[in-house]
């Protein structure tokens, strides 16, 4: 441990995601034995007072109010982007050009075109890069990947995923500005498609391979909202709900849905995959469980197994507490940092890279195209 | 009770559905106080020995081997059709022409064209008619309808339904003949679309109103199967899986899916409806429960309520046992007969009538068209 | 089937249990292929009008108002006792003396002394006899028995059972008379101990063997209630709640509880049994499921399995519908009749016999003694 | 924040609990805005190499190998005891005598006599003190307390709690030494009674008030195990399972159970409380949920509500992420530190104090006495 290499982190953004990333960088070496140790060198945000307060709370050594300065600092090894979507491309391209490693909150860009530029930039600069699709690192989801890779499911017939929230149902909710930029199409790029559906797609591409084509439908239920930055009632440009059917390259059929208008669900991301021999179901509201059905079990005692993913032989869990004691949402970010640092040590990039995230954005673009033109579209 | 009017029933078919209907006719007057009493006059089937055995078991007074004879018998008031789909239209039209009341197992016809003829026939003859979409009569589902009709959900945003089975995954399963006619496109009309999806659509039209348009996808995973009647390996004409997205007339977005390739599910029919104020979820595998979420509950104790639908004030339940004691699948058929008989007494037809079932078949036809041409289709 | 032997049934009682028994006798031959066929010969009740109405509804050929006449009738083979507890002993002893087979609703007597007399009577008369502890015939519970008998659980460490209801919490509920005799100690014998706890004990003795000793606690939360028969507020003599700890002969430790003051539970009978290798949990509110955990499963996919007990290879289920479609409470009585009739045919008595039920009453007596004297008691 | 007062912490122990406490001290100021800030000054353990490694991992400024030195250090404000049970009393008494604040892992002492001495010591020294019964700080459990305090449940009839594990079933598991001192009666004091049952009792006394009397039963299923420290097979002195019935001062009846022989459960701590109007159920395996039933809900939509305790208005949750995203086990320790620090600032001691924990030990002592003598015992 004495010999851990320092990795100087410069973070852009201090909102919700700034907190999850900072927590992860700060905790990772307590629980994982790694060759690298992140050092919270600087955090950057436009509001000087807020960013300094954040720096104090999270033990950053310094703060900046201009991300260009951060990117230029010679004492920064890694730029982590946790600011709103409209900042991702410019910062990532500049950081790569400056030879920094780049981590970026999802979605990568506001659309595939932006993501392609970002991907090109990090690949040209040959810098390690990663996108924070954190749900891959829920131990139950990682176990699902392991079970699929072991071939336990056999030929895959069906995949279905949904991400349901209910926080924007009120017409009185404004759009834009701090905490609400996700409702501002200019900043976010899209609505639930890039926000929630992108998570579903990232997991699906990882677990089930490529998507061949999609047919989609979107809706904006509340057409106008007060805009926080202009003070005026303005049209809402984002999609409130987005659904699509898909065919995967492996021949399986799929159904995807994301919405912020599903009363009773706060962050209900679920997926199910049905194979010839076995099926898997997972649910973010009980993220520490995985449902598994194996048809090869003896008939009279065959049933869905509720796996409590807290054992030492479950992915990541040996690093935490003892069997029976669950971890939560924030731990997925710690796992992602641990894997990224492991990737640095081994020289083998940890997924999802920018390239992987670009594939997701190509699907979300196809979804939005199909929703507009009513046709099946290829990503 | 002494004054109950006799209703002489002639049943066509003695398979799975023949049993559920017979059980319902036999039980209904034990549990419901009605003006009418079904009398099991005759059952008809092509195999003389089998139909006689069935008649003995179920206390039918007589049996027939030619449905035309049954339809012509003057001692029959009601013809109930529980034979394979390819027989529905001819029998129903003849029965109506003979002035009989007609009940028909779902789907009504093999396609909307057949159903339209059947509907025309019963309406021309002005005979009471009904289709056995039994899941409307699960007390939990009936309660869902009641809660929606009371306006508790407010504006509806989302509807999603699926019907998942796994019994045809094996390639060794043959098609056609007794017990397997549902895999024979000529007999069944379609695969899961007319079989399982039709249930989902019937419930949805009832709970959420009309469907404006759909985009669909179907698949036949096993392309060839031994045919029981020809003894040869023949192409499989049915759809093994069928998914569609839809827009309802009320503006809500929907996702539907039916398959016989979802490992781990035997008859998992579920639906969920999300409204502005409240949401409802139901699941056939625990049919005696209804999940209900009401956002108007106080915040700190707001959550999905698991309603155990066994109380006397729940639909139909005062007729059965005591609170806490569940009923099962077969009871839905008893409720359907009870409502039909009530309809005879009141003169107000009990739904779903042939007309209602025709609306469902128009949606399934649109689904199959869309799956072929890749376009959005209107029912 | 033509050759089925008729078994003429005379039923005493037409309340809740009269309905469940009548339904079972009437349905059993529709679903089970048996050598015997019950014939509903006569039903007996003190109120002439009510008993005649009941006879019509349930197709009894005749009715009686004096159980002694019923017992004396030469056209009755089997006397079934579904009247309140205080009538059981006298009727059963007389029926046995008259050479009738006897079936008796549980508990057998109001206490072990009564039960012993009844047991002695049927054994002296050598007449087939059975007590309606119907929960043994829930398919999930029967499967639990099968799994235990196969030795899957290994050495047993723990057994815990509870039966929770909430219907007597209101102080305004009277005691005594129709529908409320279970609150009248003179009629019922005891409160929840003989009513609910007796079910738990019957199942436990069946699944886990004999009980060596118990320490118990009871309580009557509402001390006085209006008595329906006297019109006066009178002391409540029954126990509202009854809990005990026990040691089984096999060395396992147990906890039992029954109450009518557990808000939120209508008939929540649950049991769990923990063995060296496997554990089983069951719950009456979802009676069609069995939870099974097997430690011999591979570690990473080890979890509680939710078995949906609707498959053809599950106990009794081949007689009903198709996989995925659940049965309910009433079916347990049908199974009990089927097993009784099978026992007649095979000459091997179906359990639980009077002798078996006496063993249960010895435990409930020990529980009540211990609750009084504060000491460990042996049954 | 700039003005936060430093609180210098000296920790004794570096095992499982040493990690949970260290994590809590390190995280608390990132998530809670507090007047005090713990500084990890020193950690103490007998193995020099291990304690130094632990100190590095967790950022302790120094380490000690003799707890007496730690207690004497003038730069330590608070001594936190996370070492095995047999060290608690001596360290706590010395720390209090040295004027240090004292936090102690549960159970307080190995028996009530030890706990009484410890309590006397901290009260004599008038030093802030607290025992780590962390489950009080699960947000769902804290919410349960709040709902009870608001009087929502009305008169309480029943309380039942159990803590089920299965990790000691194998006979090959040795006793004693690192990681296994809980099986060594000399070190642990008792088996599951002081380990698991103590958690159940602490919560129960907090939620439901004092216990008047108990009747208990314990068992040691595996009588001899290899002892790691002696290398010999030696008698097992601890209780493997412990059950008791109780009467609370408020008149409610209770059932408690703890075991390490319940196959299928790793840390299944559950409690349920039934009141006149409402009931509550909680389960450590899904600690982020609370089940709540309120009889005052309208009848047709009355059911158990599954509360997903992730909203900002739920206890502690505003400090973490966003609605829908769950926290885990470790957060309960962070909450406990936050409350302790708040107590320092406000001058109002945060519970459970040593005095509170002594009350729990008096119950566990009564349980062990009753299990021996077969009589009802008073705590």
PDB file of C-alpha atoms in Angstrom, chain C residues 32 69 91 197 207 228 246-247 297 311:
ATOM      1  CA  UNK C  32     -60.885 -37.260  -9.113  1.00  0.00           C
ATOM      2  CA  UNK C  69     -82.782 -38.743  13.683  1.00  0.00           C
ATOM      3  CA  UNK C  91     -72.897 -36.619  17.860  1.00  0.00           C
ATOM      4  CA  UNK C 197     -53.328 -22.877  17.064  1.00  0.00           C
ATOM      5  CA  UNK C 207     -44.366 -32.581   9.471  1.00  0.00           C
ATOM      6  CA  UNK C 228     -75.864 -12.440  21.939  1.00  0.00           C
ATOM      7  CA  UNK C 246     -41.823 -26.111  22.420  1.00  0.00           C
ATOM      8  CA  UNK C 247     -39.273 -28.847  22.143  1.00  0.00           C
ATOM      9  CA  UNK C 297     -27.376 -25.353  -4.567  1.00  0.00           C
ATOM     10  CA  UNK C 311     -47.680 -27.997 -12.052  1.00  0.00           C
TER      11      UNK C 311
END
